[in-house]
Short mmCIF file of C-alpha atoms in Angstrom, two decimals:
data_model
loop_
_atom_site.label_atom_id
_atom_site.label_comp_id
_atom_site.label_asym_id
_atom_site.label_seq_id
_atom_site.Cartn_x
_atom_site.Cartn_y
_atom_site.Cartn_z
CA UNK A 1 144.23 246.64 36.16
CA UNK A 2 147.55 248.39 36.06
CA UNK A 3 149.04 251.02 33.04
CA UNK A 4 152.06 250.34 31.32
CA UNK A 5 153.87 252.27 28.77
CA UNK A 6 156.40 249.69 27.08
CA UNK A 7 158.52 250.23 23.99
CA UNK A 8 159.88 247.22 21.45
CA UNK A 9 161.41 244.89 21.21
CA UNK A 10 160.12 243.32 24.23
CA UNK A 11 162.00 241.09 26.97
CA UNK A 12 161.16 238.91 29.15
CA UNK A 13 160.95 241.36 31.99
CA UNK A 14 158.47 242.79 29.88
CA UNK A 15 156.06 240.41 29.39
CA UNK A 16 156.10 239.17 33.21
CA UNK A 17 154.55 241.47 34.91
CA UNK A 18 151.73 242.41 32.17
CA UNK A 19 148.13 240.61 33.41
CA UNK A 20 145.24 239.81 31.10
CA UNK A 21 143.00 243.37 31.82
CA UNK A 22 146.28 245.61 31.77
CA UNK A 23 146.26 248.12 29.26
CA UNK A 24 149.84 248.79 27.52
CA UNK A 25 150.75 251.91 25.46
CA UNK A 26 152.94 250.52 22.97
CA UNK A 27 155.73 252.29 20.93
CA UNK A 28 157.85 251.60 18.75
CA UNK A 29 158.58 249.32 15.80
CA UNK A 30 156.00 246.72 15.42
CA UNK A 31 155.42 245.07 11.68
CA UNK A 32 152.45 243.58 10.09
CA UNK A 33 151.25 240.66 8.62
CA UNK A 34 148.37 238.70 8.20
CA UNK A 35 147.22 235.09 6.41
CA UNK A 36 149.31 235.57 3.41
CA UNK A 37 152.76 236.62 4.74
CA UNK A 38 152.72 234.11 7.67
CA UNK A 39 152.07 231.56 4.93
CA UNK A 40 155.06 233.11 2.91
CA UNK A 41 157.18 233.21 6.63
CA UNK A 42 156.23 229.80 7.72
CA UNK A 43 157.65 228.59 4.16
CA UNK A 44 160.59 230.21 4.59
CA UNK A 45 161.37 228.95 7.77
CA UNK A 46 160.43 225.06 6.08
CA UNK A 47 162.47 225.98 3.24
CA UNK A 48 165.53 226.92 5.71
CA UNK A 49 165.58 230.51 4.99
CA UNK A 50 165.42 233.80 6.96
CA UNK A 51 162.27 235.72 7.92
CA UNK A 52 162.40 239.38 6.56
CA UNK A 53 162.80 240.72 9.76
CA UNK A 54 164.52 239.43 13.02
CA UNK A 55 161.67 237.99 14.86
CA UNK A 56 163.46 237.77 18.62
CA UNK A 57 161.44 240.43 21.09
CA UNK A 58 159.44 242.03 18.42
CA UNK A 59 155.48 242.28 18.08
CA UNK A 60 153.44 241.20 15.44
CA UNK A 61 150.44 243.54 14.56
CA UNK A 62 147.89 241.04 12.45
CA UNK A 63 146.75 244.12 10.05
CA UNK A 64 146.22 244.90 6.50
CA UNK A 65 146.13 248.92 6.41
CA UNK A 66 144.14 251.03 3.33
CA UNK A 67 146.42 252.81 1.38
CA UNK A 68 147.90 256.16 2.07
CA UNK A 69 147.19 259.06 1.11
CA UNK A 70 149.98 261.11 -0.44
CA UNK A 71 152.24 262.57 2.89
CA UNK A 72 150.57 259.83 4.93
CA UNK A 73 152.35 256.88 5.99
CA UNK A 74 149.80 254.82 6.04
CA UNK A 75 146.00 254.42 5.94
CA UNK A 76 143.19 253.31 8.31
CA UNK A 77 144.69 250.20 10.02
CA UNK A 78 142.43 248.43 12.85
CA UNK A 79 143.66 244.77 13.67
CA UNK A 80 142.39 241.94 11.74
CA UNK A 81 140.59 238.90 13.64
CA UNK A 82 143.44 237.06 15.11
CA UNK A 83 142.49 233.05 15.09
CA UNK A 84 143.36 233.24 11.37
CA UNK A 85 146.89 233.27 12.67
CA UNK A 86 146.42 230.30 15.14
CA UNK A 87 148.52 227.77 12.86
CA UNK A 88 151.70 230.16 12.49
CA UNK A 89 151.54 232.19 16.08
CA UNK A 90 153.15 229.34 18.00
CA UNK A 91 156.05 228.40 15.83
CA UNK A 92 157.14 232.13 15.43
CA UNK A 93 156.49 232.95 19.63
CA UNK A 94 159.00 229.63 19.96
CA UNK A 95 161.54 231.70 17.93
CA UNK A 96 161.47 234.64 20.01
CA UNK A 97 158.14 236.66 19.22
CA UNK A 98 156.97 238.36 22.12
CA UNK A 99 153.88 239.96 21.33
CA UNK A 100 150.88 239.68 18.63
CA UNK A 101 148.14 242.74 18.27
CA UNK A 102 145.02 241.66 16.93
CA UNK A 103 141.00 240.67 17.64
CA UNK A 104 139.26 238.32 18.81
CA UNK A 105 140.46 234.70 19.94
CA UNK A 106 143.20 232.78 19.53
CA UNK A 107 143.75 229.04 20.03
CA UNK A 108 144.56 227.24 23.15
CA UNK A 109 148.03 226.51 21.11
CA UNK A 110 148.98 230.22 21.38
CA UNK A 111 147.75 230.40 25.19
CA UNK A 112 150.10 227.85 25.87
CA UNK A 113 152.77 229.18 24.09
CA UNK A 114 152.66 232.61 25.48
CA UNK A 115 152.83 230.58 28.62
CA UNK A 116 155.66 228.13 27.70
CA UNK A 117 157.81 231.19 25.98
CA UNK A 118 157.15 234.33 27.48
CA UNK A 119 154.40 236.51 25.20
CA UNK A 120 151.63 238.19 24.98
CA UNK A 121 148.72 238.82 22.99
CA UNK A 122 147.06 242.32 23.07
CA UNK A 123 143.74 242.72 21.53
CA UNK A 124 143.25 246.18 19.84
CA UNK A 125 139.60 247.73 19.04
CA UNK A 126 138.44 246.14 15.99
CA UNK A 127 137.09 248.58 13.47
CA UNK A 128 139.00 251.85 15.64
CA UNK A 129 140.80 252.04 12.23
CA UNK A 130 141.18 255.39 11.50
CA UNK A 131 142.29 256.28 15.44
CA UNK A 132 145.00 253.67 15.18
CA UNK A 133 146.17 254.69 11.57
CA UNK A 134 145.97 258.24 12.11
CA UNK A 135 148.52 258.01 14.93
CA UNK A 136 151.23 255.73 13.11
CA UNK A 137 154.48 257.91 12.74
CA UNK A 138 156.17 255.70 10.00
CA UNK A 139 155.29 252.51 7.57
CA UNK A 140 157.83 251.15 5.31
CA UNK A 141 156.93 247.64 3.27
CA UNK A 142 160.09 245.48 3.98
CA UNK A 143 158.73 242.36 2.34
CA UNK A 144 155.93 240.58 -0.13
CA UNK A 145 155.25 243.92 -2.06
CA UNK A 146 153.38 242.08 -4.59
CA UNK A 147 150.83 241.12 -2.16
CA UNK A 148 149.54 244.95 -1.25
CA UNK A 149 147.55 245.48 1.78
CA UNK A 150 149.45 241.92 3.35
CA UNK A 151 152.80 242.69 2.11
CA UNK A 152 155.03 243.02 5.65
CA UNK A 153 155.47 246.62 6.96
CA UNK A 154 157.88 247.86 9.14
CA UNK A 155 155.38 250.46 11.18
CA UNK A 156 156.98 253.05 13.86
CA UNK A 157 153.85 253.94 16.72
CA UNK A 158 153.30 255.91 19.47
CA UNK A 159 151.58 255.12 22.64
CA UNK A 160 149.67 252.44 21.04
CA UNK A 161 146.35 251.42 23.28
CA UNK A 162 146.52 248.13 23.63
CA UNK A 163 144.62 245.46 25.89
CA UNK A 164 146.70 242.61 27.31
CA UNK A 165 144.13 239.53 26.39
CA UNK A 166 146.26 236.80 26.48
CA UNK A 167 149.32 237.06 29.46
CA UNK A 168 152.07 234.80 30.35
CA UNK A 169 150.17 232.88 32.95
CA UNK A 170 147.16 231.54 31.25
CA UNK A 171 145.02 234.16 31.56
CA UNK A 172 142.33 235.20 29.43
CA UNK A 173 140.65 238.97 29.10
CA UNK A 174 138.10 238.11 26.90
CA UNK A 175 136.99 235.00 29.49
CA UNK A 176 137.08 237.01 32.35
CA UNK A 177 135.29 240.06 30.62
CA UNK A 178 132.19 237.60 30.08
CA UNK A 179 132.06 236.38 33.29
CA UNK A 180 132.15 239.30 35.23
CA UNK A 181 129.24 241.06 32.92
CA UNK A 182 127.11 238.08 31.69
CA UNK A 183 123.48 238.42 33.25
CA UNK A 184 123.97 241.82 34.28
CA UNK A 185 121.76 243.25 30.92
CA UNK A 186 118.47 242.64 32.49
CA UNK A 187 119.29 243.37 36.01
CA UNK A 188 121.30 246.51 35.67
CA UNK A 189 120.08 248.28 32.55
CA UNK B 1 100.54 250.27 -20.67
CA UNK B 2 103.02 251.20 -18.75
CA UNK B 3 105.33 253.72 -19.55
CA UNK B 4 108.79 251.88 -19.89
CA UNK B 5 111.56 254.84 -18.38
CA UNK B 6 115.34 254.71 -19.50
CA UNK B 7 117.74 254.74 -17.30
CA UNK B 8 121.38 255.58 -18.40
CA UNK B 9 123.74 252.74 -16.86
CA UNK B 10 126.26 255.87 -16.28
CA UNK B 11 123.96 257.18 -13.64
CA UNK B 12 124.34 253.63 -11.81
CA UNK B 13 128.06 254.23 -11.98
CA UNK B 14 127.93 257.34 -10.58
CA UNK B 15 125.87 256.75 -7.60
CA UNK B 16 126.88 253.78 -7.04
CA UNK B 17 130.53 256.16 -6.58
CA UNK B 18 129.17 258.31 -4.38
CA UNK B 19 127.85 255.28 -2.38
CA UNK B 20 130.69 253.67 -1.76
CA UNK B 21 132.75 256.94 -0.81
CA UNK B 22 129.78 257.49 1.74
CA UNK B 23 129.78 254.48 3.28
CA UNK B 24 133.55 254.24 3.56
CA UNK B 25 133.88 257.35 5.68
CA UNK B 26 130.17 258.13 7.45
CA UNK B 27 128.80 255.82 9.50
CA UNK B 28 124.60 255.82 9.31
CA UNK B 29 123.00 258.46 11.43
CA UNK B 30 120.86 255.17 13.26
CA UNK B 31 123.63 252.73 13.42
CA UNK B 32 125.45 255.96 15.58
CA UNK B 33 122.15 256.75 17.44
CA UNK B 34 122.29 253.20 18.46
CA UNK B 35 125.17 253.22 19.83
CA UNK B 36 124.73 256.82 21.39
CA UNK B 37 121.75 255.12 23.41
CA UNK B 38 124.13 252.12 24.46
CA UNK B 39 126.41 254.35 26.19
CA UNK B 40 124.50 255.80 28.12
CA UNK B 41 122.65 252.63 29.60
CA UNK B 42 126.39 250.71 29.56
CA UNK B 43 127.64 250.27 33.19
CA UNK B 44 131.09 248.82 32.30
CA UNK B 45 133.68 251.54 32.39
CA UNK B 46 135.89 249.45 29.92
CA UNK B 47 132.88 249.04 27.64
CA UNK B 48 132.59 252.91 27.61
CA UNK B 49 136.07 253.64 26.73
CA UNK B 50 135.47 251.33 24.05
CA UNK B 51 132.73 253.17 22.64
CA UNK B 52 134.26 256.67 23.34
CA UNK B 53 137.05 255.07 21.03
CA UNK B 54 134.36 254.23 18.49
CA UNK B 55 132.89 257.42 18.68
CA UNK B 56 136.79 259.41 18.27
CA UNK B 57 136.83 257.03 15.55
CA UNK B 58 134.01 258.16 13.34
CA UNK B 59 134.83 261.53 13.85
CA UNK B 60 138.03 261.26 12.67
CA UNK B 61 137.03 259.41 9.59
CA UNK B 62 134.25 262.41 8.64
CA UNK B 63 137.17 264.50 8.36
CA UNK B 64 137.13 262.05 5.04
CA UNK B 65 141.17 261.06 5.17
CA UNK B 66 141.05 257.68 7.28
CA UNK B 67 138.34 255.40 6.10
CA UNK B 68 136.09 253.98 9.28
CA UNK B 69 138.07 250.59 8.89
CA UNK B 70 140.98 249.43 7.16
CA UNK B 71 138.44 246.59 5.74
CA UNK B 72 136.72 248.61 3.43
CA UNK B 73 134.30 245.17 2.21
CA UNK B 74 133.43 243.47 -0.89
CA UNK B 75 131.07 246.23 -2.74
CA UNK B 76 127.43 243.95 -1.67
CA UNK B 77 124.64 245.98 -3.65
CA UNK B 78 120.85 245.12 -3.35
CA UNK B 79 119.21 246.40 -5.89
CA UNK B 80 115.78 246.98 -6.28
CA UNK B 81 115.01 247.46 -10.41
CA UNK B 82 111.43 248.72 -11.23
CA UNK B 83 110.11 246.60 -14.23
CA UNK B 84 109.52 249.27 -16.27
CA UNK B 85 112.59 250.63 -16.23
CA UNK B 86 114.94 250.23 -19.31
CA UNK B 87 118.81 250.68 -18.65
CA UNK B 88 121.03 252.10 -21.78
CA UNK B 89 123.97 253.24 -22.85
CA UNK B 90 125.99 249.89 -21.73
CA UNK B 91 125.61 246.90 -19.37
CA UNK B 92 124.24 247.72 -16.05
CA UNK B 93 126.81 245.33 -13.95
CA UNK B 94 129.55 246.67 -15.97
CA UNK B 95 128.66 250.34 -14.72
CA UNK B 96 128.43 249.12 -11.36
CA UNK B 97 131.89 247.26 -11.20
CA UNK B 98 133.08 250.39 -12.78
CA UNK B 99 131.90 252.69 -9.84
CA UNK B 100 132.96 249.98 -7.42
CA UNK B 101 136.32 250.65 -8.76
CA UNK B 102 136.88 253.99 -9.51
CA UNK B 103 135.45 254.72 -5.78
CA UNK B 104 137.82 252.68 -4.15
CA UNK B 105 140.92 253.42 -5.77
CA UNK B 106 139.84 257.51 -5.80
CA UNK B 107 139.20 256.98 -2.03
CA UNK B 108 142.17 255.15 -1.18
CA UNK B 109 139.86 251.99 -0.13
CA UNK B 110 141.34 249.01 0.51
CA UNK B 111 141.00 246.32 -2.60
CA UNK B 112 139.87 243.06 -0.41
CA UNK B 113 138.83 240.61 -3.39
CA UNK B 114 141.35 237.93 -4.35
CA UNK B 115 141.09 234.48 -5.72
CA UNK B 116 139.68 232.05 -3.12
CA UNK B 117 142.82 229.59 -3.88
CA UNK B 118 145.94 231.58 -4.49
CA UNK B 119 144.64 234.32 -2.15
CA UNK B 120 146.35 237.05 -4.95
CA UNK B 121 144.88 240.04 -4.58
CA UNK B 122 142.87 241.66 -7.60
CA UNK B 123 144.10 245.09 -6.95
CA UNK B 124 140.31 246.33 -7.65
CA UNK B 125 137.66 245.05 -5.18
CA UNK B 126 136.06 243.62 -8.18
CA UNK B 127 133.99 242.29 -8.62
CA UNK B 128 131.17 243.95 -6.73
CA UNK B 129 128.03 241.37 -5.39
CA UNK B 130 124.91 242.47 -6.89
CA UNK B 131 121.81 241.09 -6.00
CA UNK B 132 119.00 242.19 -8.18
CA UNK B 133 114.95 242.30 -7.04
CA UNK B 134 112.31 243.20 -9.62
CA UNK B 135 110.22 245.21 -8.42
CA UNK B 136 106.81 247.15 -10.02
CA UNK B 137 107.43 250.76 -10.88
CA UNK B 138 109.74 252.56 -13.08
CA UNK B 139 112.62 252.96 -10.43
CA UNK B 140 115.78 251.98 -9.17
CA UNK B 141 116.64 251.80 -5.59
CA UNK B 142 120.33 251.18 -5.09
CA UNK B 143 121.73 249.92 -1.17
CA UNK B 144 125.35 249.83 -1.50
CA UNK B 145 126.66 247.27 1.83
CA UNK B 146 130.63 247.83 2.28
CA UNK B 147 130.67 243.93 4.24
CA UNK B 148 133.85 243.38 5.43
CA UNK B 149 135.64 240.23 6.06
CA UNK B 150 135.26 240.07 9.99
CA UNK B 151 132.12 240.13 10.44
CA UNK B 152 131.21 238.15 7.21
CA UNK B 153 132.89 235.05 8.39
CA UNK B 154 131.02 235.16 11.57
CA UNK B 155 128.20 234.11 9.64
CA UNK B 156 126.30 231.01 8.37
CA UNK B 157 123.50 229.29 6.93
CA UNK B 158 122.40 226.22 8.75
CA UNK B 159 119.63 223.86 8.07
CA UNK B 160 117.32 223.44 11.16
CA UNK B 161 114.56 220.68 11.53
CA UNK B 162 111.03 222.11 11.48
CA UNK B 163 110.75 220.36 14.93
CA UNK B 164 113.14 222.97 16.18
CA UNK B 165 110.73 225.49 15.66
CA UNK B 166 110.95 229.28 17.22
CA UNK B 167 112.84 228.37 20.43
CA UNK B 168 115.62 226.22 18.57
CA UNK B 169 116.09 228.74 16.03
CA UNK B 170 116.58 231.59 19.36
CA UNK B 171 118.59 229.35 20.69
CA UNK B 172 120.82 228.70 17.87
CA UNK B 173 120.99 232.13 16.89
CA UNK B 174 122.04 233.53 20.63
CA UNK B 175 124.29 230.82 21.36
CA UNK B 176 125.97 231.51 17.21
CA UNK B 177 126.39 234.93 18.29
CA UNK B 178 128.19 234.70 21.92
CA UNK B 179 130.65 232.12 20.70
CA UNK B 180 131.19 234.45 17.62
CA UNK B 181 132.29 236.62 20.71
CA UNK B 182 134.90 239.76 20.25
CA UNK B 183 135.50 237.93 16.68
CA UNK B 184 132.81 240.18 14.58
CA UNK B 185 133.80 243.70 16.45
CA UNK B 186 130.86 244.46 18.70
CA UNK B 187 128.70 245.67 18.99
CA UNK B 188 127.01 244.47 16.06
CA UNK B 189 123.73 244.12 14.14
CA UNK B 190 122.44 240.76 14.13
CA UNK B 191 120.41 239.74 10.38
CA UNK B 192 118.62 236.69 10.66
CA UNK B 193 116.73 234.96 7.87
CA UNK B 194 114.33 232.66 8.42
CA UNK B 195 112.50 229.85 5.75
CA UNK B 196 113.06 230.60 1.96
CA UNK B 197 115.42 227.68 0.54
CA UNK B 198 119.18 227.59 1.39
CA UNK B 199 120.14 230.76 -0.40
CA UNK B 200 116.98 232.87 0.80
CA UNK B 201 117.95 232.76 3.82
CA UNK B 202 121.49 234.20 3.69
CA UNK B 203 120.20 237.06 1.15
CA UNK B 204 117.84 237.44 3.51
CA UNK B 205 120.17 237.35 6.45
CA UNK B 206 122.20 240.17 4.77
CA UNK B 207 119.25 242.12 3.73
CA UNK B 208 118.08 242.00 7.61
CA UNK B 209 121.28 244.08 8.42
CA UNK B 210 120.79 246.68 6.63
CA UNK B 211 117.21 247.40 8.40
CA UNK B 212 117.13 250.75 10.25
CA UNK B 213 118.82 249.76 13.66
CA UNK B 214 116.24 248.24 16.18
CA UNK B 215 113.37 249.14 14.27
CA UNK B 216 111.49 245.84 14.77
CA UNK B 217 109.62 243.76 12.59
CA UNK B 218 106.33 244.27 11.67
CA UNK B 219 105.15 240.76 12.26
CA UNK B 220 104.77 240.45 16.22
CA UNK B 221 106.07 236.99 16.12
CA UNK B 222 109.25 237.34 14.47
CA UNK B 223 109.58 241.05 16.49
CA UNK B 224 108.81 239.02 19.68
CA UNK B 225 111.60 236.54 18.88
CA UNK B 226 114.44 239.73 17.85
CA UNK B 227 113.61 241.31 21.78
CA UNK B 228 114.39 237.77 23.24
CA UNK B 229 117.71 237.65 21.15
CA UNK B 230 118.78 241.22 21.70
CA UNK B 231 118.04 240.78 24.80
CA UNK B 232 119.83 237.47 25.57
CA UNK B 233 122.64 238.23 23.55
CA UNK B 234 123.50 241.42 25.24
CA UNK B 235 123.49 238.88 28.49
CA UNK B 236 125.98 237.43 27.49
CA UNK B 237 128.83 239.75 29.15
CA UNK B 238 130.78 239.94 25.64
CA UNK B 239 130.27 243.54 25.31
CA UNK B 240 132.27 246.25 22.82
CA UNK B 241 135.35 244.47 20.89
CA UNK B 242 134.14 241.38 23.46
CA UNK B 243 136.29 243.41 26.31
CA UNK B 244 132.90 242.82 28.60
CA UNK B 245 129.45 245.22 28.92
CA UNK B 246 126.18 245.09 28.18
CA UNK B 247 126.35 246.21 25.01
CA UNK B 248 127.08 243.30 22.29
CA UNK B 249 124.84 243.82 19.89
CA UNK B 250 122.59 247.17 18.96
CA UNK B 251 119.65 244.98 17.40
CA UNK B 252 118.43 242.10 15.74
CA UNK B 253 116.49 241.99 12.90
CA UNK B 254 114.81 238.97 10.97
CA UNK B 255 112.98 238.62 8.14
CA UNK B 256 110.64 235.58 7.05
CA UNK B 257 110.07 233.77 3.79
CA UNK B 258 107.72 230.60 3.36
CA UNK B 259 109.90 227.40 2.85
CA UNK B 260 108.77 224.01 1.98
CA UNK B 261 107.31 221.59 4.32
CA UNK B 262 110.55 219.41 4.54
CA UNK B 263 113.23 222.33 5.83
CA UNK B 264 113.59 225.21 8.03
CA UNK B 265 116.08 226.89 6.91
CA UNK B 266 118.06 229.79 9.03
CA UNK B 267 120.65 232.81 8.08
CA UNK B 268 122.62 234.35 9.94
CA UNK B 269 124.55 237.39 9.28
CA UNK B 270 126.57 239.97 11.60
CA UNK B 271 127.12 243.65 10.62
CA UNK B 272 129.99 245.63 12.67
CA UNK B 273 129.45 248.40 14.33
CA UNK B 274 130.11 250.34 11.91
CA UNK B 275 127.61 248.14 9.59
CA UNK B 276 127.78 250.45 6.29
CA UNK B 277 125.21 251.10 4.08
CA UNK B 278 124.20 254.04 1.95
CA UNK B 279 121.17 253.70 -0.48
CA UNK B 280 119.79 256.10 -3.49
CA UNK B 281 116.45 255.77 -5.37
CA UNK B 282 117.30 256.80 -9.24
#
């Protein structure tokens, strides 16, 4: 399990030599979205239209944040559970995505196309909310206002602990996490 | 005959407030106890930094800026109404959703109720779940359950066959509960609801949750049946945010209703770990 610091957008380079167990310190620019944006994103791309942001090397952090407080940029803001995102993830990694921050599993479809297209997916401490909001440095909403905590933000972090879950080669952290530990309740504690 | 005692519906508002500011930034002394106890027995070094997160975390939030989670729940409120008690001065669910909503918008809570179809947002959290027991006496015990979405959807009813008995209902609650894997946020509190109808046993479920953590049942059978689940669950290698331990869930609990002779039916429902709940007695 190596320790990399890494700062967005991603490359290629980037995303190679991360493994499923590595832990990444992200920072950066990484913006949110969950269900109801990548439902508004995906029908902009059907519709022919641009995304609100350029997607090529940047992360996607599957969050909806409670509101600031005033001189805070942002709120409490853990990752949301990730397979939600299963239908959109693949389509946007194909257009240059790199990276998605979230909980939980995803679907084989995103597995393969981290594999096919170079990206990641980190899984983040669900429910460490008020660690993870407490250190963002910036927020801005850049798109879908109207829709509040799901509108897209533009967020700036710092050293963001993250867990690579899904890598570029197939592998899965929460898999091999089970394996290694399953059984090991009754005999060890 | 019994005396009948008024209660003012603005004293529902107002701790029902309180509640919900509670819950949002202080986790439950047991439900941290808990998982005190489960670092210390926890042998996986990623499983510990994990918790030590978890732990940062709550402190943090105490300080009463960042709430525990971002997912500050649908407002789920069990209360218990003593049959003598009159409520006046307004509608009682009325002075609930009011305290739902001044309490989340005052604590900068996130509003999480929208409409099931066009998924827009209310802007309010309203409106709150109330499920209301009447009980004998003249008071009114209030448990306010800030359920958030995770955790909730990692949940379900299903209809067993009374052939499947105690070991099918085990089995189907363990093997519910390792595929719901890192999905839920482990480590969590496992509610189980057993008999009843269809509804029983998810209010049931739910209810289960909110149980002081690993306190087991009082019935020997159904406490016999939570130590084989907690015990086969935390087995299962998921461990905290499913990154691997032996800690996935801090305890089961299950409660038990009669049901008629033609179902078996069977809740389940999965609190987080920071599974919040505050109650008052008015």
């Amino acid at each position: 399990m190596a320790e990399y610091k890494l700062t967005t957008p991603l490359t290629d380079d980037d995303i190679i030599k991360l493994k499923a167990g590595d832990m990444v310190y992200l920072s950066g620019v990484v913006y949110t979205a969950r269900d109801a944006a990548h439902m508004r994103m995906i029908k902009a791309l059907d519709e022919g239209k641009e995304l609100p942001f350029d997607i090529k090397g940047q992360v996607i952090y599957y969050v909806g944040p409670s509101p600031a407080r005033p001189g805070r940029p942002i709120g409490s803001a853990g990752p949301t559970t990730a397979y939600r995102m299963n239908p959109f993830a693949p389509r946007l990694i194909a257009l240059g995505q790199k990276g998605m921050i979230g909980k939980g599993k995803m679907s084989d479809e995103v597995k393969q196309a981290c594999m096919k297209y170079k990206a990641c997916y980190f899984a983040s401490i669900g429910g460490a909310a008020a660690v993870v909001g407490s250190a963002v440095k910036e927020a801005e909403i850049i798109a879908y206002p109207e829709l509040g905590p799901e509108a897209v933000r533009r967020l700036v972090v710092e050293d963001m602990p993250l867990f690579v879950c899904y890598d570029s080669y197939g592998n899965d952290l929460y898999e091999m996490a089970k394996k290694e530990w399953a059984g090991k309740f009754t005999t060890t504690a | 005959m019994a005396q009948v005692r008024d209660v003012g519906v603005k004293d529902v508002e107002e701790a029902i407030y309180k509640l919900a500011l509670d819950a949002a930034y202080h986790i439950p002394e047991d439900v941290l106890e808990a998982e005190k106890k489960a670092y210390e027995r926890e042998k996986s070094p990623v499983a510990k930094k994990v918790l030590e997160t978890i732990f940062k975390n709550i402190e943090v939030s105490a300080q009463g800026e960042f709430p525990l989670c971002q997912d500050t729940g649908l407002a789920v409120i069990f209360l218990e109404v003593g049959q003598d008690v009159h409520f006046t001065d307004g509608y009682l669910v009325d002075a609930i959703n009011r305290g739902v909503e001044r309490a989340y918008k005052d604590g900068y809570l996130r509003k999480s109720t929208c409409h099931p179809l066009t998924r827009e947002n209310y802007g309010n959290n309203l409106p709150a779940i109330v499920h209301t027991f009447v009980v004998p006496g003249d008071k009114v015990k209030i448990i306010f359950d800030a359920k958030g979405g995770g955790s909730e959807s990692m949940s379900k009813v299903q209809m067993m066959k009374p052939a499947d008995g105690r070991d099918g209902i085990v089995k189907t609650v363990v093997d519910w509960v390792i595929q719901a894997g890192p999905n839920p946020c482990p480590p969590v509190i496992v509610g189980v609801g057993i008999g009843g109808d269809f509804e029983r046993a998810a209010v049931m479920a739910k209810h289960a949750t909110l149980r002081k953590v690993g306190e087991p049942s009082p019935d020997p059978v159904l406490a016999d049946m939570e130590r084989e689940i907690y015990e086969k669950v935390n087995n299962s290698g998921v461990g905290p945010a499913g990154l691997g331990g032996l800690t996935t869930c801090l305890g089961v609990h299950i409660e038990m209703e009669p049901c008629h002779i033609a179902t078996l039916p069977l809740g389940i429902n999965i609190a987080c770990h920071v599974n919040r709940h505050k109650e008052i007695v008015l």
